[in-house]
Tab-separated table of C-alpha atoms in Angstrom:
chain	number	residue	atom	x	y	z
J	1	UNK	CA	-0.071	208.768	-92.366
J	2	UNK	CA	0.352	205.824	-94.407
J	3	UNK	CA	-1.571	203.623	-91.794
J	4	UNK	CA	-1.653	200.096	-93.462
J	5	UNK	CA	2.193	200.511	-93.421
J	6	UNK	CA	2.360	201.436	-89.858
J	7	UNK	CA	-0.515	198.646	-89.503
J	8	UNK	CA	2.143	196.420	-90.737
J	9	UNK	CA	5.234	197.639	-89.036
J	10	UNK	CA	3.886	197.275	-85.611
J	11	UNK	CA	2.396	193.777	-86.440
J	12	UNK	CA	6.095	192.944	-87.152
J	13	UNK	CA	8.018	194.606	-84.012
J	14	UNK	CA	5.091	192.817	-81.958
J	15	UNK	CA	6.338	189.176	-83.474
J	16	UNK	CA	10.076	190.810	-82.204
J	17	UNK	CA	9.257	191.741	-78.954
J	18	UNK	CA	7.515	188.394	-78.725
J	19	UNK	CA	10.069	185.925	-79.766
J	20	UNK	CA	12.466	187.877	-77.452
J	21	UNK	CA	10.406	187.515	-73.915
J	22	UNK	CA	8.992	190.717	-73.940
J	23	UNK	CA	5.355	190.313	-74.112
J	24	UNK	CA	4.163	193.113	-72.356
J	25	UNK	CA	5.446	195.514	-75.149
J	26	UNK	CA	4.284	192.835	-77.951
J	27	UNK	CA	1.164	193.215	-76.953
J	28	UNK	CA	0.704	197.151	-76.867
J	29	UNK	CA	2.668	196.859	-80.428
J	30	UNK	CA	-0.368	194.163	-81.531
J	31	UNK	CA	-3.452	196.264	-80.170
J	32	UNK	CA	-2.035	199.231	-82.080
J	33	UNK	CA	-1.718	196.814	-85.076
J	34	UNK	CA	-5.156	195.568	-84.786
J	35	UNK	CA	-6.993	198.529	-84.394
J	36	UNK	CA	-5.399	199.801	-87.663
J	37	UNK	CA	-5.935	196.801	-89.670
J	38	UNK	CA	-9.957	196.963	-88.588
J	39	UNK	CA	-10.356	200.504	-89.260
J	40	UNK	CA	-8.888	199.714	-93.102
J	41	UNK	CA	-11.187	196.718	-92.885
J	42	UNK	CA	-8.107	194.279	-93.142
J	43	UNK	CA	-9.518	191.131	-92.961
J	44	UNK	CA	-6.455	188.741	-93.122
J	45	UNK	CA	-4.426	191.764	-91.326
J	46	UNK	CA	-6.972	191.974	-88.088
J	47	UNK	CA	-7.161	187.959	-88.024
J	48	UNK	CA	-3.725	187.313	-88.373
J	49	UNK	CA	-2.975	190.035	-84.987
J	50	UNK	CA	-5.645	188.769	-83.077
J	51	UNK	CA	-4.566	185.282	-83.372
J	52	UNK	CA	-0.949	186.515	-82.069
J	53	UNK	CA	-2.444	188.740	-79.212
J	54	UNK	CA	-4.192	185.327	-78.008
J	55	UNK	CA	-0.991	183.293	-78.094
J	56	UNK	CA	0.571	185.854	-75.591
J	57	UNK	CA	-2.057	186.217	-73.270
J	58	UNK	CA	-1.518	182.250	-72.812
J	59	UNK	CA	2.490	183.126	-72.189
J	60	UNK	CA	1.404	185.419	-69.811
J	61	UNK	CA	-1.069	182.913	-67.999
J	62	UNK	CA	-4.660	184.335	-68.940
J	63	UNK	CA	-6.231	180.995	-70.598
J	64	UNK	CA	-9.600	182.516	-71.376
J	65	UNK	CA	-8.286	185.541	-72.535
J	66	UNK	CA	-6.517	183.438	-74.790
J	67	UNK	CA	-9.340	181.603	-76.073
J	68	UNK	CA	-11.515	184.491	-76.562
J	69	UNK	CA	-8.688	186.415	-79.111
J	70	UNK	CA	-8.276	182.705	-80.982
J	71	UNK	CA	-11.843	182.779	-81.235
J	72	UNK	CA	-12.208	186.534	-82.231
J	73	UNK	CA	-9.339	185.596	-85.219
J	74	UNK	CA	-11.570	182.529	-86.220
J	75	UNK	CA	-14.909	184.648	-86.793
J	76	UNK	CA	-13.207	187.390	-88.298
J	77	UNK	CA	-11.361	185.415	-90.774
J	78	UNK	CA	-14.597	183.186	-91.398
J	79	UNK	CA	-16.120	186.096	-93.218
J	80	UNK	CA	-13.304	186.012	-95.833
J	81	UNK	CA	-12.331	183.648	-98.469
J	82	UNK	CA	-10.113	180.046	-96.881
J	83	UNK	CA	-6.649	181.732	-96.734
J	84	UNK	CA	-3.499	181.053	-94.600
J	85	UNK	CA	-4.678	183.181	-91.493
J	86	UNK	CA	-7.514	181.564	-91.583
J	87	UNK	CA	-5.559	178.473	-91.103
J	88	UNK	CA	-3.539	179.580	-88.807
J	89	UNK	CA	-6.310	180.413	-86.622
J	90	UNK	CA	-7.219	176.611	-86.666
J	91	UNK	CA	-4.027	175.439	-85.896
J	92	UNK	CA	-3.965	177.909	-82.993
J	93	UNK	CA	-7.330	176.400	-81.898
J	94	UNK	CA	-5.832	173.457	-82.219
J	95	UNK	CA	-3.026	173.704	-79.929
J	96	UNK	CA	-4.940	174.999	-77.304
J	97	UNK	CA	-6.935	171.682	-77.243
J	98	UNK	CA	-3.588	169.739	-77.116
J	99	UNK	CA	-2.168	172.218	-74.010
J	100	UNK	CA	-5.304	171.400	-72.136
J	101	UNK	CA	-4.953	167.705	-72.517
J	102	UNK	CA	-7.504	167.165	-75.213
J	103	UNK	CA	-5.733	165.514	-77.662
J	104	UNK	CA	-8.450	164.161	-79.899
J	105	UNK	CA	-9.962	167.776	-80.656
J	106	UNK	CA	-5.983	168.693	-80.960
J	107	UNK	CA	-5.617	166.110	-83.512
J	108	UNK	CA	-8.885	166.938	-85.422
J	109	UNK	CA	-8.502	170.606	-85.539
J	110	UNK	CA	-4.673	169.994	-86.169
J	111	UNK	CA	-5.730	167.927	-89.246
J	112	UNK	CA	-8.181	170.381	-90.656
J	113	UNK	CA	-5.481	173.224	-90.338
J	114	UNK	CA	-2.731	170.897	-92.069
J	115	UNK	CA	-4.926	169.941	-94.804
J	116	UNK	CA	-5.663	173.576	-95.717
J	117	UNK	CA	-2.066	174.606	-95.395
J	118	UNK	CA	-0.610	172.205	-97.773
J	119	UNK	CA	-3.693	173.371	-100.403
J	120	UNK	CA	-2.309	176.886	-99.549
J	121	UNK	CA	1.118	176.215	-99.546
J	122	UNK	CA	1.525	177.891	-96.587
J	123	UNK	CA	4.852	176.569	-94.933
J	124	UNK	CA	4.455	177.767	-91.462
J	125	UNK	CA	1.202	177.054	-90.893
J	126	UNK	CA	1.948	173.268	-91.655
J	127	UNK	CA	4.828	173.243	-89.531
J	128	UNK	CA	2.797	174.513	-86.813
J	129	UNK	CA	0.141	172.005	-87.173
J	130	UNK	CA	2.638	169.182	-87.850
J	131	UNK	CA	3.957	170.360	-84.429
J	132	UNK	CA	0.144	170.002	-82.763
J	133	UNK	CA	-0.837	167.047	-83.893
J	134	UNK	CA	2.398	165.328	-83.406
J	135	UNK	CA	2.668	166.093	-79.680
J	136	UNK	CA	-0.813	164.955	-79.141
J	137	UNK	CA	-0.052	161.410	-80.895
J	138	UNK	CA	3.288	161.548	-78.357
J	139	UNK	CA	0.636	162.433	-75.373
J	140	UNK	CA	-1.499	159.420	-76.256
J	141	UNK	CA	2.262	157.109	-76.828
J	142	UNK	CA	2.229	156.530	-80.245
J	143	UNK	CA	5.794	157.085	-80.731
J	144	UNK	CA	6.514	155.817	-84.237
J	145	UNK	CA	3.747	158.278	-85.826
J	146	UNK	CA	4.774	161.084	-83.014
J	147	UNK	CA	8.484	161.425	-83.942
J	148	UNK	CA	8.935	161.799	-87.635
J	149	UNK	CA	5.876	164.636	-87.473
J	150	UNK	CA	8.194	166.131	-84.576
J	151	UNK	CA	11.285	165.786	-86.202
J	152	UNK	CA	9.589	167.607	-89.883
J	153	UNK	CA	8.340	170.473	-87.981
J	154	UNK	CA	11.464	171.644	-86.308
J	155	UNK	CA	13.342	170.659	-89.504
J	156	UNK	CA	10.995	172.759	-91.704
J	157	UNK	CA	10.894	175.536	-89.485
J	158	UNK	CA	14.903	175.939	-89.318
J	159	UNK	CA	15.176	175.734	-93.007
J	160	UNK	CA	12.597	178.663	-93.355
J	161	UNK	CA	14.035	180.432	-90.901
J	162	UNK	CA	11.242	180.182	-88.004
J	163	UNK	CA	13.173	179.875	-84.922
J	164	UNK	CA	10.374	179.895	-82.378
J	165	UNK	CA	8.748	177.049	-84.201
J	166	UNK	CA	11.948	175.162	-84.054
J	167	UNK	CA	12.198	175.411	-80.569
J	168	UNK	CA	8.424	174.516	-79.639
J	169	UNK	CA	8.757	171.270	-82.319
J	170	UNK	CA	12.069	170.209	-80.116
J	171	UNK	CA	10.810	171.516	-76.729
J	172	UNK	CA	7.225	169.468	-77.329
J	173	UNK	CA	9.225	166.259	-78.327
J	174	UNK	CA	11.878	166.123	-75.728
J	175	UNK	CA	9.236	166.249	-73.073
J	176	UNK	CA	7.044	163.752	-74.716
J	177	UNK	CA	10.111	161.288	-74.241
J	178	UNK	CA	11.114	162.434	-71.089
J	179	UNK	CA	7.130	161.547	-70.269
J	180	UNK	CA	7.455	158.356	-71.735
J	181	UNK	CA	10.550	157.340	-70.035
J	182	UNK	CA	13.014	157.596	-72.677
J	183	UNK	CA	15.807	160.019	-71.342
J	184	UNK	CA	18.601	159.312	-72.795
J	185	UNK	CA	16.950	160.167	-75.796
J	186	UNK	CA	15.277	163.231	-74.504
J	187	UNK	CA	18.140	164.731	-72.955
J	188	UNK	CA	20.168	164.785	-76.055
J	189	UNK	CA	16.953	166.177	-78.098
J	190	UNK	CA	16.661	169.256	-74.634
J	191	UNK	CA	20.213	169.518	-75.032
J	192	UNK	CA	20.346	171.070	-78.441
J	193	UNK	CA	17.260	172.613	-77.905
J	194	UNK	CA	18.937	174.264	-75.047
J	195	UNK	CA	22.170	175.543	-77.375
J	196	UNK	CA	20.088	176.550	-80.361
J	197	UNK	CA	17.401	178.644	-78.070
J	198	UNK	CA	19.952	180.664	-76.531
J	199	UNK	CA	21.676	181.273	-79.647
J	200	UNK	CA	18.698	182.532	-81.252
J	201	UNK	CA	17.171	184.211	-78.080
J	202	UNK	CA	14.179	182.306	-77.129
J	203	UNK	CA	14.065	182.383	-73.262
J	204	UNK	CA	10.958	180.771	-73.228
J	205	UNK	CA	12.270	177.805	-75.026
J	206	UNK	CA	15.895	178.627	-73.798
J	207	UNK	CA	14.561	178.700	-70.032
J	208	UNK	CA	11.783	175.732	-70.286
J	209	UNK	CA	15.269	173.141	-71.954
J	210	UNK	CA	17.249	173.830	-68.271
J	211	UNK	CA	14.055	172.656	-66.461
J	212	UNK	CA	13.377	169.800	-68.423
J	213	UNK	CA	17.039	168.620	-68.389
J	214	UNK	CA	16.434	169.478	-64.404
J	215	UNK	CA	14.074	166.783	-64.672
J	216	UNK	CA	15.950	164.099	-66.086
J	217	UNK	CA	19.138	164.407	-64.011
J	218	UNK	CA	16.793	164.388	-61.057
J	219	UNK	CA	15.011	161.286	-61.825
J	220	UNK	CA	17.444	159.154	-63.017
J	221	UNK	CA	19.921	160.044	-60.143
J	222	UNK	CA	22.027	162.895	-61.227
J	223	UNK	CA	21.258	165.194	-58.108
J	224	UNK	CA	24.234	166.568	-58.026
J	225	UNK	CA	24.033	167.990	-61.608
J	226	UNK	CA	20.251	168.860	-61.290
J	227	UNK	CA	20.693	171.120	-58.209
J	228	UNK	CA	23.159	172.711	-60.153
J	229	UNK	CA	20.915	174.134	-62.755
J	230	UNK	CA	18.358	175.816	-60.636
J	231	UNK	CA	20.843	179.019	-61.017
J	232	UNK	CA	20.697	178.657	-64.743
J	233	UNK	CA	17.160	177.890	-64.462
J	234	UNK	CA	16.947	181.491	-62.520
J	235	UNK	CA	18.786	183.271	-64.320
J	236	UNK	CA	16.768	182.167	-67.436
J	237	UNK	CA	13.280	183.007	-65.575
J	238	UNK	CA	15.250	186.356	-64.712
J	239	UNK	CA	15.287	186.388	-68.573
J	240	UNK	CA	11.888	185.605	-69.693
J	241	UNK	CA	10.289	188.815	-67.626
J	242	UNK	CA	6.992	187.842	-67.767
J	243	UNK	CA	6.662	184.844	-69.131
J	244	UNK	CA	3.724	182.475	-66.989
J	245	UNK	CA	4.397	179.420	-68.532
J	246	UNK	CA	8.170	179.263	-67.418
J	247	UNK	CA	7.986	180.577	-64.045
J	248	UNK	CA	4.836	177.829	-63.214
J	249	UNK	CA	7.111	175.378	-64.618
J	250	UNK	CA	10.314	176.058	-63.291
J	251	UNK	CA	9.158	176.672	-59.431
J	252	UNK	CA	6.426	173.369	-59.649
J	253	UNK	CA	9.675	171.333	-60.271
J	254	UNK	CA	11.814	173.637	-57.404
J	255	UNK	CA	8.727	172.899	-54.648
J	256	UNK	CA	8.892	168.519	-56.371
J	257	UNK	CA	12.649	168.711	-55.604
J	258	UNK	CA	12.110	170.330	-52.031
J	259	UNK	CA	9.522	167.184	-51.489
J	260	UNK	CA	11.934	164.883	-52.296
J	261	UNK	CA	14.399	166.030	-49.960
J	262	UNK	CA	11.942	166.302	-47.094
J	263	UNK	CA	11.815	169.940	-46.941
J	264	UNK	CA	8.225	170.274	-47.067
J	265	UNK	CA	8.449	173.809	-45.764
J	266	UNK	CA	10.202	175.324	-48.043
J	267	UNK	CA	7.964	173.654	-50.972
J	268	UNK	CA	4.728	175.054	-49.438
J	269	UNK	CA	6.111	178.744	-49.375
J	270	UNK	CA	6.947	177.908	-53.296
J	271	UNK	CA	3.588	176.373	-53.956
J	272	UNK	CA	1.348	179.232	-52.076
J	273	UNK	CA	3.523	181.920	-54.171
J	274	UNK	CA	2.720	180.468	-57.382
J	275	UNK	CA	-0.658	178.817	-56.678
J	276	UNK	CA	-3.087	181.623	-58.019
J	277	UNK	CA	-1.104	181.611	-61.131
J	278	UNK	CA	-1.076	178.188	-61.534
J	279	UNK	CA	-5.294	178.257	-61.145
J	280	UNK	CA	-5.121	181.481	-63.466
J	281	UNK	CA	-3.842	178.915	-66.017
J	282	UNK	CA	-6.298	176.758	-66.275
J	283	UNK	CA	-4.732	174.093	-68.345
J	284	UNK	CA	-3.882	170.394	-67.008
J	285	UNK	CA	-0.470	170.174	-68.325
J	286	UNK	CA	0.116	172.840	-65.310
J	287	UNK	CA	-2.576	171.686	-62.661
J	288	UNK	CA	-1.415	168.821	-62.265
J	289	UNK	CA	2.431	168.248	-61.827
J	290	UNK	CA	1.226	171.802	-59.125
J	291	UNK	CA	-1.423	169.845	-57.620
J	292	UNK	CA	0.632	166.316	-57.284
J	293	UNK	CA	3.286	168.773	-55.599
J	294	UNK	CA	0.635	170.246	-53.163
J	295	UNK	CA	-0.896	167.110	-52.709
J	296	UNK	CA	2.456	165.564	-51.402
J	297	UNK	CA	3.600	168.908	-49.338
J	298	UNK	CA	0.150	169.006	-47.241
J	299	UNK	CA	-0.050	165.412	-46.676
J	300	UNK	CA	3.559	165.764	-44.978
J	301	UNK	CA	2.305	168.275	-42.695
J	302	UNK	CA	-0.694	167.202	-41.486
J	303	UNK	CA	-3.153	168.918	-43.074
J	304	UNK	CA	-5.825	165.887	-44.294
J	305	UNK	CA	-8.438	168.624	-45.078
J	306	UNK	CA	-6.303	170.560	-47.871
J	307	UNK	CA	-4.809	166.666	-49.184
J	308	UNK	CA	-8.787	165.316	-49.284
J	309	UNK	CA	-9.304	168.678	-51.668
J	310	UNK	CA	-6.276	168.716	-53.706
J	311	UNK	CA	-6.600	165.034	-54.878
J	312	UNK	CA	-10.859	165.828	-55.541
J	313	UNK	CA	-9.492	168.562	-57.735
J	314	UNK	CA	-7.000	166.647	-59.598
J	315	UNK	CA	-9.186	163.831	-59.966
J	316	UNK	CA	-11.839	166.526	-61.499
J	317	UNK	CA	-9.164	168.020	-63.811
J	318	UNK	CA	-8.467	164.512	-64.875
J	319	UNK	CA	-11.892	163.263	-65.583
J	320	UNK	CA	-12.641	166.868	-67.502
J	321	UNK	CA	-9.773	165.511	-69.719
């Protein structure tokens, strides 16, 4: 009967289930949550669940449904006093601009959220918008401002014990070297993301460090090494249940390897599986490695028509950008 309790208890075994891959049961845990924390007329409580419901519709693929909880948490923590949640909610905002390849409205929200987090002293928030804003400098190659802002969040969220922060900080900046061409450096950084993800079961992260290393091996010659890891990289999707983001990821780089290799077949039946996901998605940072993919696959085979569309719609995605 104590309901703000329960409120409370099923906000917390949501973040659980969460962290652990299980988003399905997060969420039923977080709608619970919520409608509790609105009929006490929780402000913070309701914000702060909406906010987290939005993050795992993205995991699960639904963009807009994702933008419409972030949103919901913004305008109901609006009508309170500036707080953390409130912050949070703009950090949030934030990183959704920097996952769609907006990295100026990343940066700009990212600041706003930072600033009010270190007037709060509110330690995660800061790491997470250190983590935004960081990744959207390493998107735009300014390494020297990118890295240190990388390397803080993931060192601040260890030492107050936020693993899944940790993991995005290290996940975020070994890509953004990978993407600039440093991989020696990037495979070390995936590396002990890799070791620390599994050890603190984080399949997302866990799952996401075997493709990027994938990539690496790939492209600088290490075939032998990188077709080796598409059974960890299955087990790990195996893993992750129903994860989107991992599944998009880890089959767009299967169907790039089957190009490669001439076996345009094979990365058409991978490509047509995953496409209405992939569109589902919405973002660029998944559109397009799909789309170069499909691009490359139809052009093998003959069909001009499907090429002559594919490129229009990457060129669209591009220009939205």
């Amino acid at each position: 009967e104590e309901h703000a309790q329960r409120a409370s208890i099923l906000r917390k075994l949501g973040e659980c289930y969460w962290v652990i891959g299980d988003p399905k049961t997060a969420q039923e845990m977080l709608e619970d949550s919520f409608n509790l924390f609105e009929n006490l007329g929780d402000i913070h409580g309701a914000g702060a669940v909406q906010r987290m419901i939005g993050r795992l519709y993205w995991e699960m693929g639904d963009r807009e449904q994702a933008l419409a909880h972030y949103q919901q948490a913004l305008s109901i923590l609006e009508q309170g006093p500036e707080s953390a949640e409130l912050a949070w909610a703009i950090s949030s905002i934030s990183q959704m601009y920097m996952l769609a390849g907006d990295f100026q409205a990343a940066i700009t929200w990212g600041d706003r959220a930072l600033e009010q987090a270190l007037r709060l002293g509110a330690h995660d928030v800061a790491i997470h918008a250190l983590n935004n804003v960081g990744t959207s400098y390493l998107n735009t190659g300014d390494v020297d401002v990118a890295r240190p802002m990388l390397e803080e969040s993931a060192r601040r969220a260890r030492a107050f014990g936020l693993p899944h922060d940790a993991c995005r900080a290290l996940v975020n900046l070994g890509e953004g070297l990978t993407g600039l061409g440093h991989y020696q450096e990037a495979h070390q950084v995936l590396e002990n993301l890799h070791e620390y993800a599994a050890k603190v079961q984080a399949p997302l992260y866990a799952g996401s460090s075997l493709v990027e290393l994938a990539k690496i091996e790939w492209w600088s010659g290490d075939w032998k090494t990188a077709l080796q890891r598409r059974q960890e990289i299955l087990r790990w999707l195996e893993l992750g249940r129903q994860l989107a983001y991992l599944e998009l990821v880890g089959h767009t780089f299967f169907a790039h390897i089957h190009n490669d290799l001439g076996q345009f077949q094979a990365a058409g039946q991978i490509l047509k599986k995953i496409r209405p996901k992939v569109e589902k998605f919405n973002e660029l940072q998944m559109s397009a490695p799909f789309l170069r993919e499909y691009i490359r696959t139809s052009h093998a085979l003959g069909r001009q028509s499907e090429t002559l569309q594919a490129v229009q719609e990457l060129l669209e995605d591009i220009e939205r950008v």
